[in-house]
Each structure stands twice: as C-alpha cells, then as structure tokens.
C-alpha cells in the first residue's frame, strides 16, 4: 500500500489530465492521498477533490509564499474549512528563508498562528521545509 502524504493535484499543471490521473491512483496501489492547500483557494480545491474521491483527504493552510494578503479573517476561514470531515491536517505551513517572498517576521507570526489553530483543532500540521 502507498500513502501519498503530500500532493498538489489541484495545481493548474494537472488541469488537462487530473481526472484520468486521479482515477488511476488506486490501480497503482495508492490507497490514500492528502492533497495539501497553500492558500484559501487551493485549500477549498483540496476539499472539493476529497469530496469527489473516497481515497483523497485534504489539508488546509497558508504556505509561507502566500502570506501577502493573510489576516485574522483568513485564520477564521481555515477554522471553518477544517470542520469538513475529510480535512485531516493544517498545512502547508512553515518558513521559507530561501526565497523570502514574505518578510521573515510575517512568516514567523503566521506560522505560529497556524500552529495554534492546529493545536486548538487537535489536527497535525504539514510543514514546508
């Protein structure tokens, strides 16, 4: 059995063959997939995929590259999304000092806030490292 613990099948690069690819996964021995959100939009898309396929689950979170418009309302939206029965983690969250697309202090603050949300909800986190 294979468990794909970190996928981004919602990515636009899969637009042309997403359904075909996802339909093949069980025949390749892949029994479970966690599709990971990087922002609110991709988190919602991850949930939609999880609703379409029995073997797909979702993670919701804000990647450190996507912090340009995050606010307390974003955390509330993640809290709401995490109530879905197929959401199994908060992620992809973390720090990225290689590209520095977001200021480091902003990354630290929102990483900590998403960790706090995961603790509150008793969900594991998926860390970008």
XYZ file of N, CA and C in Angstrom:
387
model
N 0.841 -1.182 0.000
C 0.000 0.000 0.000
C 0.886 1.245 0.000
N 0.465 2.237 -0.755
C 1.142 3.522 -0.766
C 0.201 4.583 -0.233
N 0.776 5.527 0.522
C 0.044 6.657 1.080
C 0.775 7.902 0.609
N 0.157 8.650 -0.281
C 0.736 9.913 -0.763
C 0.401 10.980 0.270
N 1.402 11.374 1.049
C 1.165 12.259 2.192
C 1.214 13.744 1.857
N 1.597 14.075 0.635
C 1.734 15.498 0.309
C 1.612 15.698 -1.205
N 0.389 15.927 -1.654
C 0.147 16.121 -3.083
C -0.480 17.494 -3.322
N -0.342 17.951 -4.557
C -0.963 19.206 -5.001
C -1.690 18.957 -6.325
N -2.599 17.994 -6.324
C -3.314 17.642 -7.551
C -4.284 18.732 -7.999
N -4.524 19.725 -7.165
C -5.358 20.860 -7.566
C -4.584 21.842 -8.451
N -3.285 21.682 -8.560
C -2.437 22.592 -9.316
C -2.872 22.655 -10.785
N -2.746 23.821 -11.376
C -3.161 24.019 -12.769
C -2.398 23.130 -13.746
N -1.223 22.658 -13.358
C -0.459 21.765 -14.241
C -1.165 20.433 -14.472
N -2.129 20.092 -13.616
C -2.885 18.851 -13.773
C -4.224 19.083 -14.473
N -4.475 20.284 -14.929
C -5.785 20.635 -15.490
C -6.228 19.678 -16.595
N -5.335 19.364 -17.521
C -5.707 18.564 -18.688
C -5.954 17.088 -18.381
N -5.247 16.541 -17.391
C -5.366 15.100 -17.152
C -5.629 14.736 -15.690
N -6.105 15.695 -14.907
C -6.317 15.459 -13.472
C -7.233 14.262 -13.221
N -8.394 14.236 -13.854
C -9.357 13.160 -13.603
C -8.793 11.797 -13.993
N -8.119 11.745 -15.132
C -7.521 10.491 -15.580
C -6.463 10.014 -14.588
N -5.588 10.931 -14.183
C -4.524 10.591 -13.240
C -5.095 10.122 -11.908
N -6.034 10.873 -11.358
C -6.601 10.509 -10.060
C -7.357 9.183 -10.142
N -7.985 8.937 -11.265
C -8.683 7.670 -11.441
C -7.754 6.470 -11.474
N -6.505 6.683 -11.871
C -5.521 5.599 -11.962
C -4.843 5.275 -10.629
N -4.860 6.195 -9.697
C -4.090 6.005 -8.465
C -4.379 4.688 -7.752
N -5.647 4.319 -7.527
C -5.887 3.046 -6.824
C -5.301 1.838 -7.554
N -5.333 1.834 -8.879
C -4.783 0.697 -9.621
C -3.263 0.643 -9.530
N -2.642 1.723 -9.075
C -1.193 1.766 -8.883
C -0.806 1.475 -7.438
N -1.784 1.098 -6.619
C -1.511 0.764 -5.228
C -1.572 1.933 -4.272
N -1.968 3.092 -4.758
C -2.066 4.275 -3.890
C -3.458 4.276 -3.264
N -3.498 4.002 -1.956
C -4.777 3.869 -1.263
C -5.256 5.151 -0.606
N -4.330 6.044 -0.280
C -4.700 7.301 0.375
C -3.840 8.432 -0.170
N -4.450 9.609 -0.270
C -3.753 10.814 -0.716
C -4.204 11.958 0.182
N -3.247 12.769 0.618
C -3.578 14.034 1.271
C -3.202 15.138 0.292
N -4.221 15.846 -0.183
C -3.982 16.987 -1.066
C -3.873 18.223 -0.182
N -2.783 18.951 -0.337
C -2.399 19.995 0.609
C -2.680 21.388 0.057
N -3.345 22.210 0.849
C -3.617 23.589 0.469
C -2.421 24.497 0.706
N -2.330 25.532 -0.124
C -1.259 26.530 0.007
C -1.823 27.915 0.293
N -3.093 28.082 0.069
C -3.811 29.321 0.331
C -5.284 28.941 0.480
N -6.149 29.921 0.676
C -7.563 29.592 0.882
C -8.146 28.924 -0.362
N -7.822 29.449 -1.541
C -8.366 28.888 -2.782
C -7.963 27.422 -2.960
N -6.685 27.123 -2.816
C -6.242 25.736 -3.010
C -6.725 24.831 -1.866
N -6.919 25.389 -0.691
C -7.486 24.605 0.406
C -8.912 24.183 0.065
N -9.680 25.110 -0.489
C -11.050 24.773 -0.919
C -11.025 23.749 -2.055
N -10.088 23.898 -2.978
C -9.972 22.934 -4.075
C -9.588 21.557 -3.547
N -8.747 21.518 -2.520
C -8.369 20.242 -1.916
C -9.588 19.551 -1.316
N -10.434 20.324 -0.670
C -11.664 19.763 -0.099
C -12.568 19.240 -1.209
N -12.681 19.985 -2.306
C -13.521 19.523 -3.429
C -13.003 18.189 -3.979
N -11.682 18.063 -4.121
C -11.128 16.783 -4.573
C -11.446 15.668 -3.578
N -11.338 15.972 -2.293
C -11.632 14.979 -1.258
C -13.099 14.552 -1.310
N -13.966 15.462 -1.686
C -15.382 15.110 -1.813
C -15.635 14.225 -3.035
N -14.821 14.364 -4.060
C -15.005 13.604 -5.299
C -14.428 12.197 -5.246
N -13.376 12.009 -4.439
C -12.658 10.729 -4.422
C -12.583 10.215 -2.987
N -13.018 8.970 -2.803
C -13.020 8.381 -1.461
C -11.645 8.340 -0.821
N -10.606 8.165 -1.603
C -9.253 7.962 -1.092
C -8.450 9.258 -0.950
N -9.057 10.397 -1.264
C -8.370 11.686 -1.110
C -8.883 12.398 0.131
N -7.939 12.944 0.888
C -8.231 13.767 2.061
C -7.571 15.125 1.836
N -7.929 16.094 2.644
C -7.449 17.460 2.422
C -6.726 18.006 3.643
N -5.779 18.901 3.358
C -5.153 19.739 4.384
C -5.426 21.185 3.972
N -5.644 22.032 4.955
C -5.924 23.446 4.680
C -4.885 24.303 5.392
N -4.358 25.294 4.679
C -3.355 26.152 5.288
C -2.819 27.170 4.306
N -1.944 28.031 4.826
C -1.343 29.094 4.032
C 0.169 28.908 4.008
N 0.694 28.659 2.821
C 2.127 28.470 2.577
C 2.859 29.793 2.844
N 4.115 29.737 3.299
C 4.834 30.987 3.579
C 5.007 31.902 2.366
N 4.901 31.382 1.159
C 4.984 32.244 -0.035
C 3.681 32.991 -0.297
N 2.613 32.593 0.366
C 1.280 33.121 0.067
C 0.730 34.020 1.175
N 1.600 34.657 1.920
C 1.164 35.447 3.072
C 0.848 36.904 2.751
N 0.856 37.283 1.493
C 0.709 38.688 1.109
C -0.624 39.309 1.500
N -1.684 38.535 1.637
C -2.974 39.127 1.999
C -3.654 38.404 3.162
N -2.858 37.747 3.994
C -3.408 36.995 5.123
C -3.860 37.962 6.222
N -4.918 37.558 6.933
C -5.452 38.368 8.029
C -6.105 37.433 9.047
N -6.607 37.996 10.102
C -7.336 37.192 11.092
C -8.543 36.514 10.454
N -9.117 37.151 9.446
C -10.248 36.543 8.735
C -9.806 35.262 8.025
N -8.565 35.228 7.568
C -8.040 34.035 6.906
C -7.988 32.870 7.891
N -7.544 33.127 9.092
C -7.493 32.080 10.115
C -8.901 31.575 10.403
N -9.864 32.480 10.467
C -11.254 32.068 10.698
C -11.768 31.213 9.544
N -11.381 31.552 8.322
C -11.778 30.757 7.168
C -11.138 29.370 7.240
N -9.869 29.297 7.620
C -9.225 27.987 7.784
C -9.915 27.184 8.884
N -10.310 27.847 9.959
C -11.021 27.168 11.049
C -12.334 26.578 10.507
N -13.045 27.376 9.717
C -14.312 26.913 9.145
C -14.069 25.733 8.189
N -13.095 25.878 7.299
C -12.799 24.813 6.338
C -12.370 23.522 7.039
N -11.659 23.660 8.140
C -11.133 22.483 8.841
C -12.228 21.640 9.475
N -13.439 22.159 9.528
C -14.543 21.398 10.097
C -15.059 20.330 9.138
N -14.637 20.394 7.883
C -15.052 19.381 6.913
C -14.538 18.017 7.360
N -15.348 16.999 7.198
C -14.996 15.665 7.707
C -13.760 15.053 7.052
N -13.359 15.557 5.873
C -12.195 14.983 5.203
C -10.940 15.848 5.322
N -11.000 16.879 6.142
C -9.792 17.665 6.429
C -9.050 16.965 7.566
N -7.786 16.629 7.298
C -7.020 15.826 8.252
C -5.786 16.540 8.807
N -5.512 17.769 8.329
C -4.312 18.470 8.796
C -4.398 19.950 8.433
N -3.540 20.728 9.099
C -3.329 22.131 8.753
C -2.004 22.191 7.999
N -2.046 22.703 6.801
C -0.819 22.782 6.017
C -1.124 23.086 4.557
N -0.256 23.553 3.970
C 1.189 23.507 4.123
C 1.638 24.829 4.754
N 2.194 24.742 5.918
C 2.613 25.933 6.652
C 4.101 25.846 6.946
N 4.704 26.967 7.310
C 6.120 26.913 7.663
C 6.844 28.205 7.412
N 8.136 28.076 7.198
C 9.025 29.204 6.950
C 9.798 28.926 5.671
N 10.054 29.980 4.897
C 10.879 29.824 3.697
C 11.799 31.017 3.597
N 13.030 30.843 4.066
C 14.013 31.930 4.050
C 14.900 31.870 2.803
N 14.658 30.908 1.939
C 15.445 30.837 0.705
C 14.992 31.917 -0.271
N 13.681 31.983 -0.519
C 13.154 32.954 -1.475
C 12.742 34.271 -0.821
N 12.366 34.215 0.458
C 11.926 35.419 1.190
C 10.828 36.184 0.457
N 9.850 35.467 -0.085
C 8.727 36.127 -0.744
C 7.874 36.911 0.254
N 7.917 36.498 1.507
C 7.230 37.203 2.588
C 8.270 37.562 3.641
N 8.113 38.725 4.280
C 9.074 39.090 5.333
C 9.148 38.008 6.413
N 10.331 37.794 6.921
C 10.546 36.716 7.894
C 9.697 36.873 9.148
N 9.533 38.074 9.636
C 8.704 38.273 10.832
C 7.248 37.924 10.556
N 6.775 38.223 9.359
C 5.409 37.857 8.962
C 5.294 36.332 8.885
N 6.294 35.686 8.304
C 6.286 34.215 8.230
C 6.219 33.600 9.623
N 7.041 34.114 10.535
C 7.055 33.573 11.902
C 5.696 33.738 12.575
N 5.124 34.927 12.445
C 3.827 35.201 13.088
C 2.752 34.246 12.588
N 2.638 34.079 11.272
C 1.553 33.279 10.716
C 1.818 31.785 10.823
N 3.068 31.399 10.884
C 3.391 30.007 11.182
C 2.901 29.687 12.593
N 3.224 30.552 13.538
C 2.800 30.346 14.931
C 1.275 30.345 15.051
N 0.618 31.231 14.347
C -0.851 31.300 14.436
C -1.504 30.052 13.846
N -0.925 29.522 12.781
C -1.493 28.306 12.202
C -1.187 27.084 13.068
N -0.039 27.076 13.721
C 0.250 26.004 14.686
C -0.762 26.062 15.826
N -1.047 27.259 16.304
C -2.026 27.419 17.389
C -3.406 26.921 16.945
N -3.777 27.223 15.711
C -5.055 26.741 15.184
C -5.073 25.219 15.160
N -4.004 24.613 14.688
C -3.923 23.147 14.634
C -4.032 22.542 16.039
N -3.364 23.147 16.991
C -3.454 22.654 18.379
C -4.885 22.743 18.886
N -5.502 23.903 18.630
C -6.895 24.108 19.062
C -7.809 23.034 18.463
N -7.590 22.719 17.199
C -8.453 21.775 16.491
C -7.985 20.332 16.637
N -6.851 20.146 17.309
C -6.271 18.804 17.505
C -5.992 18.124 16.151
N -5.403 18.901 15.251
C -5.010 18.388 13.942
C -3.496 18.455 13.802
N -2.892 17.510 13.092
C -1.458 17.597 12.807
C -1.178 18.724 11.825
N 0.086 19.083 11.712
C 0.483 20.111 10.745
C 1.375 19.484 9.668
N 1.313 20.080 8.487
C 2.197 19.706 7.389
C 3.114 20.903 7.169
N 4.397 20.682 7.392
C 5.365 21.783 7.394
C 6.102 21.862 6.079
N 6.141 23.089 5.549
C 7.016 23.393 4.408
C 8.407 23.593 4.972
N 9.350 22.792 4.518
C 10.734 22.966 4.991
C 11.713 22.843 3.847
